[in-house]
Structures are given as structure tokens and as C-alpha cells.
Amino acid sequence: MDFYGFYGGAKFVSPSDAACTAPWICSEFDADKSVGADIVICGLGVFELYINGKKVSDDMLVPACSLYERRENKNSSVVPGEEYSYTVYSMKYDVSEYIVSGKNTLCVLLGRGWYNIPGNYDERCDIFGNVKLCFRLCGKNGKLILQSDENLKWKSSHILKNDLYFGEEHDYRLYNTDFLTNSALYGEYENVVAADAPIAEYEIQTCPADKIIRTIKPKLIHDFGDMKIYDNGENITGFVKMSAAPLNEKVELEHTEEIDAEGKLDGTSFHSFRRPQKDVFIGDGKTEMVDRFCFHGFRYFSVCGNSEPVETLVIHSDVDLTSGFECDNETLNTLFSVFVRTQLDNMHMGIPSDCPTREKLGYTGDGQLLCDAVMTMFDAKEFYRKWIRDLADSQDIITGHVGHTAPVQGGGGGIGGWGSAIIQVPYMFWKHYGEFDIVKKYLPNMIRFIDYMNSRCECGIITGETKGMWCLGDWGFPDESSEELLPQNYVNTYFYVKCLNRMAEICKKAGLPVLAKNYLERAEQSKKVMKAAYMSPMSDNFCANVAGANFFAMDLGLDSPLTVKNTVEKYSKSLAFDTGIFATDLLVKLLFERGYGNLAYKMLSSHTEKYSFGYMFDCGATTLWEYMTGKASHNHPMFGACVKHMFTYLAGIKYKDENDGVNFEISPFLPDEMKHCSAFVTTRYGKVSVSWEKKGQKAEFTAEIPDGASAVFRYGENEYTLAAGTNNICVDL
């Protein structure tokens, strides 16, 4: 719906001073409490709403980030001249409990969010516009009570600066909340000015908002006199609430993921010399001090000044963990819990980000790689429904090219592993949640993307992306030379074939058999060319089997027995991940799938120096790293995509194809060195749980199947139909 259809006669308004990025906008209104009231409100970039001095909702950093409206993008890595689609989200709240009969006050605090910042040091875009507000407050009877227009008043807040990347500056000497309940003060304030409404589609936000999820009591670990260092015990996202500082005294906080050998902050992992995560507070002698419109990614923080941390507030999107995993291998248990923390740290404002520090962006490569694992392990349905809209908005209307980030904010990536998100994420949404309608809704976008990939093809091989763009194949290799040795054309052609096969399945389901046939024929043609171009006739290796190259071919069925033999021998000797983000996931999946589950288990459990998950954990990692060597960010979830296979193979919980007439297959793999395993996932049918334990020469299994679902159990030659409820099975090993 367009702005006027959505908001009627309401107007977007801004403070008359465009330099003010955190204003209060206020009004009074009359209401009848017995009637009740709802408000639809949008503060760009983000807002807090107060009625009669009480904060409405515990939502934070709303509305969700989106591609709000057109901007020039003169200063970014976005492809010049691309045209996108645009969406603005609003919040709808029932505010009946906050109003009284008679006079009421309404006050809104605005912040910059994503709307009014140009990005970080590297991924820069033009701002969308100045902070602004629009709302309609109506009674439950539909009668208008108050709407935003030039009659509203505004004043500067105590927040002098606010930035999602660089932190906030607050002067608590300016902090006074009397106006929240005293409308008589509004006469002293200035009138707002009308602002242009973004030309976009307007929607009510349904994806989960950020919230304070839990709190931590940080521990003082070093006192350097003029600076104290605190440890949260884990890498988190959020900010620190500080005790009141004496009047006029300055308190400075800085946040990092690591400390150095001397115990001082080390911001190397996110280039803190270019992107410092700092807060500055000036005390009033009575008020606790805390950020309002940002989040930091950190484990450690320093405090300079006369104040102490009250607590650390852990903040991320309110997405529930709906799975569990436990076994007798502590490395795997740690991998599960560390991935969960890392993923939640990277869910903010409706975006699945790559990291919560250096970039904070919805990289499409990371997002499409992880979506299957996240949909398996979390209640992420509405979160991804929104992000799929971002993917569609971030696709060039003319060429079909999909941005490397969504909402598009520049950044590097590739045509295959990144752009294929427009197909992969809706496809996985359908598979997990059973909603084919979302695939049908975005099918035109998917077809346009395939057409774009076709335009970048020569004889069935993807040769690059739009001219002048940084085009990657795989990414995140522990050995930097692998980026040159593993051709991006090879990896991107793999993704081209995967997309064609996905599209054939989708088009068949959608009743488009001719298009489905066309896609399958193109896929077969590219596979033949791929094999001829990249497979060595002497060794049957693809691209010399560097950085997991054989796994891309194996996933497409291009391998020979010798290809598999070479691959298994290589990784059996090293037990080391020399792979990038995409091949790592394929490695674990295909070793389990091809009958080498013991090797997959050993790889996941390995503590090989600098090339394993165990190495990360031995180094004290509480979130996954961007590189297994420890270089760069220490809070990147992308390597965690393979955690999904612990549920699929070790616990054996697999969705069956909708045409099979069975909802689940329970077929666990029992590694030689593993004694027991227990896991559950929450599916659209309900909770499915599996546990097994070895007892001598037998294995005992328990599988719980939800009512209304059907399942089959398979282990070796054993096959049983499972009933709803608890099923106990004992088999010989």
C-alpha cells in the first residue's frame, strides 16, 4: 500500500533543525479510555514511543531496517544505475492500557538507525534522509484521535550523537523527563516541519523486533588506574548500563571482542582503528547511563571515568531457539551452543547479518548459506519472511542482478553464492514451513535472476558479474592462496546449476512444465561443460582438489569413484578444513551422505591447529570466527551452516519430500567413537526428538513424533513405521 492509502491524512514530520538526530517530538491529545486506542507509527530510522510517561512496548530499534526509498548512492559499492523496490515498515500497537480519559501526552524519541547513516568505513552509501516521524492514533471505534502534522512540537534530547557503528554520546545534564507527562511545557518547544514521505510500499512489521533478551553481570579483570577492563564472559551484542556519574564528569566506554597479552582492549578483529565502538557519557549525578539506538558486538569493554557497570544488556531480535543437541562429544556440544550464540548475535532489526561489528549487513552469501540451519533450529519464520522481501527489493528491476547485501548497502560478494539467495531462501522457506505461496509470490524475481545469470554465461560457464564488480566464488579460506587456485567461474557455475535445478522443481510445482524442462536442460549442459573444463583426466580431481573443490562437483553428481577416493584420503590424513564457507558445509554434508560419516564426525570434532572448530574453542572462542585461523571478525556465523547436519545425520531427523506420503525419516548415523546423542527440532508439524545410546552390541533409540505427522525409522537393514508419540526401538549394531 502507498503512503496515502496507509496513513491517510497524517504527515511525516521532522525537527526544524536537520542537524538534530535524536529529537523528542511531542503532543497532547484527548481520549476516552473506555473506547481504547491503536497507533500505527513509523519513526525513521528508529524510535521509542511514550504515552503519559510510560514506554509503549519493550521493542527496541524499530521499525525493521529496509530499503526505505531511492537514494543516489554516489559514495558506495552499489552498482551504479540499478533501480530497486522500496518498503517502509511501521509498528502497530494497542495502546489502550496507556491512555486515560481526558488529557494525555504522546512523546516520541527518534534516532538515526539505518535511515540517517552513510554506513561504515568501507561499505558506504548515501543516507536516505533526515530523521522523521509519522503516526495515526485512532480509537477502537475507528475515530481519529491524533495524527502527525506540523502542530507537533519538538526539542533536542540529551543524546548528542547516535550511530549504529560508532556508538553514542549522551549529556545527562540535559536529561529531564518532566515533559513526558506535562504538556504545559510544550509551548516552549519549536514546531516540527513537514517532511517528504518515502515513495515506497508501506507495511506493518511482523518480523520479531530487537529486545533486551537477558542481562549479564560483567567481571572486572584489570584495573589500570585510569582505565578498568571488564569481561562479559562471552561475545555478545548489546550495550552496558552504567551507574550514575558525578555531575559534569565524563565517562568513556570502548568495546572489543578480544584483549591483548597485557589485558588491554584489542580491536584488531573488527578494525577498531577505523570503526571504534565507543560511548561517551557526561553525568548528572543521579541518572544511570545507557545507550538507546545502537548495539555493540563485544565481550570486553573498558571504562574510563567515575562510574561502574550495573549490567550488560544482551540485545538481539526476539527469535526463539526451538532445538536442542547433546552428545558425549564436548566439541560438538560446544559447536552447537557457540553457533546458537553467534547466530542470535547476528539477528538485528530484521537482518541476518554477517557480523555485529565491522559490517552489520545482511550479506546475501552468508544469509542463503545459513538459512536452512537457522530455519531448522530457530523459530525464524517471520524473520525470514521479511528478509525475503529485502532480497526482492534489492534486485535490480531491469537486469535481475541481486545485491551482495539485502537491504542493499554495497559490500563484496559473487553472482552465485550471494545472488542465489533470491532462490535459495524462498525455496528453504517452502521446505520448512510448507508455504509454497511465498515461492509463487517471488517466482518472477527468481526467473529474472536466472535470466541475469544466463546473461553472464559463456557456453554454460558463469564468467563473472556485472562489469567492474568484485565477483567472488567461495570465501573465507584459511589459506589465502586458495582464492586464486579455486576459480570463481567454477564455483559460480556450481551455483548456477543448483539454481537451475531448484527452479525446475519450483516450476514443476507451479504448473510450468515447459520452463522446468528448459531449466533442467540448461543444468545438464552446464554440468557437462563444467566437467570437461575443470576435471583432470589423470586424477579425476576438480581444480586439483584445492579448498574442497571436489565437493562442489560431488554435490552435482559429476564425480567418479576416484574423485571420492582422492577426497576421502586427503581429509582423512589432515582432518583439517582448508575450505571456504560454502565448501565447508558441503564437506560435512557429503561425507555423511556418501557413507563416510565417521570422517565427517572426526572433522567436526577435530582440534587441528588453525583449521578446525576445536582450534577456535581451544583459543577461547565463544562465537564463531570469520576465518578458522582467527583472522578478522570473531563473530561470524557462516561456518556454522554445517551444524544443521548434526541434526540431519547424527540424530537422523530428515524431512521427507511432500510426494512421499511420509513427513519424516529418522535415520541416525552412529559414529564409532560416539556413545550417545540426543536432539530435537520444532517443525511445522510439532516437536520431533530423537535420542540413541549404544549398550554393548545393541543400540537403543527413542523417537518422539508429533500428532498428525507420519514417520519412518531406518537403521541398516531395519525399517519401521513410527507412530505419533514415543517410539522405542532396539537394534543390533
XYZ file of C-alpha atoms in Angstrom, residues 59-60 62 64 91 205-211 316-320 347-350 379-384 386:
28
model
C 10.576 -3.376 21.384
C 13.914 -1.816 20.533
C 12.112 -0.417 15.475
C 12.908 -3.035 10.987
C 4.651 -0.644 14.086
C 6.121 -5.036 10.718
C 5.502 -8.676 11.572
C 9.105 -9.839 11.973
C 10.339 -10.004 15.570
C 11.772 -6.797 16.983
C 15.006 -6.496 18.924
C 14.584 -6.737 22.684
C 19.062 -9.106 19.537
C 15.914 -9.998 17.613
C 13.417 -11.855 19.761
C 13.833 -15.166 17.935
C 13.330 -18.323 19.973
C 19.910 -11.115 14.059
C 19.038 -7.460 14.430
C 16.328 -5.214 13.013
C 15.085 -7.921 10.645
C 11.508 -20.046 15.186
C 12.585 -17.864 12.272
C 9.537 -17.915 10.006
C 8.546 -14.246 10.233
C 12.159 -13.136 10.369
C 12.876 -14.746 7.002
C 10.686 -10.154 5.970
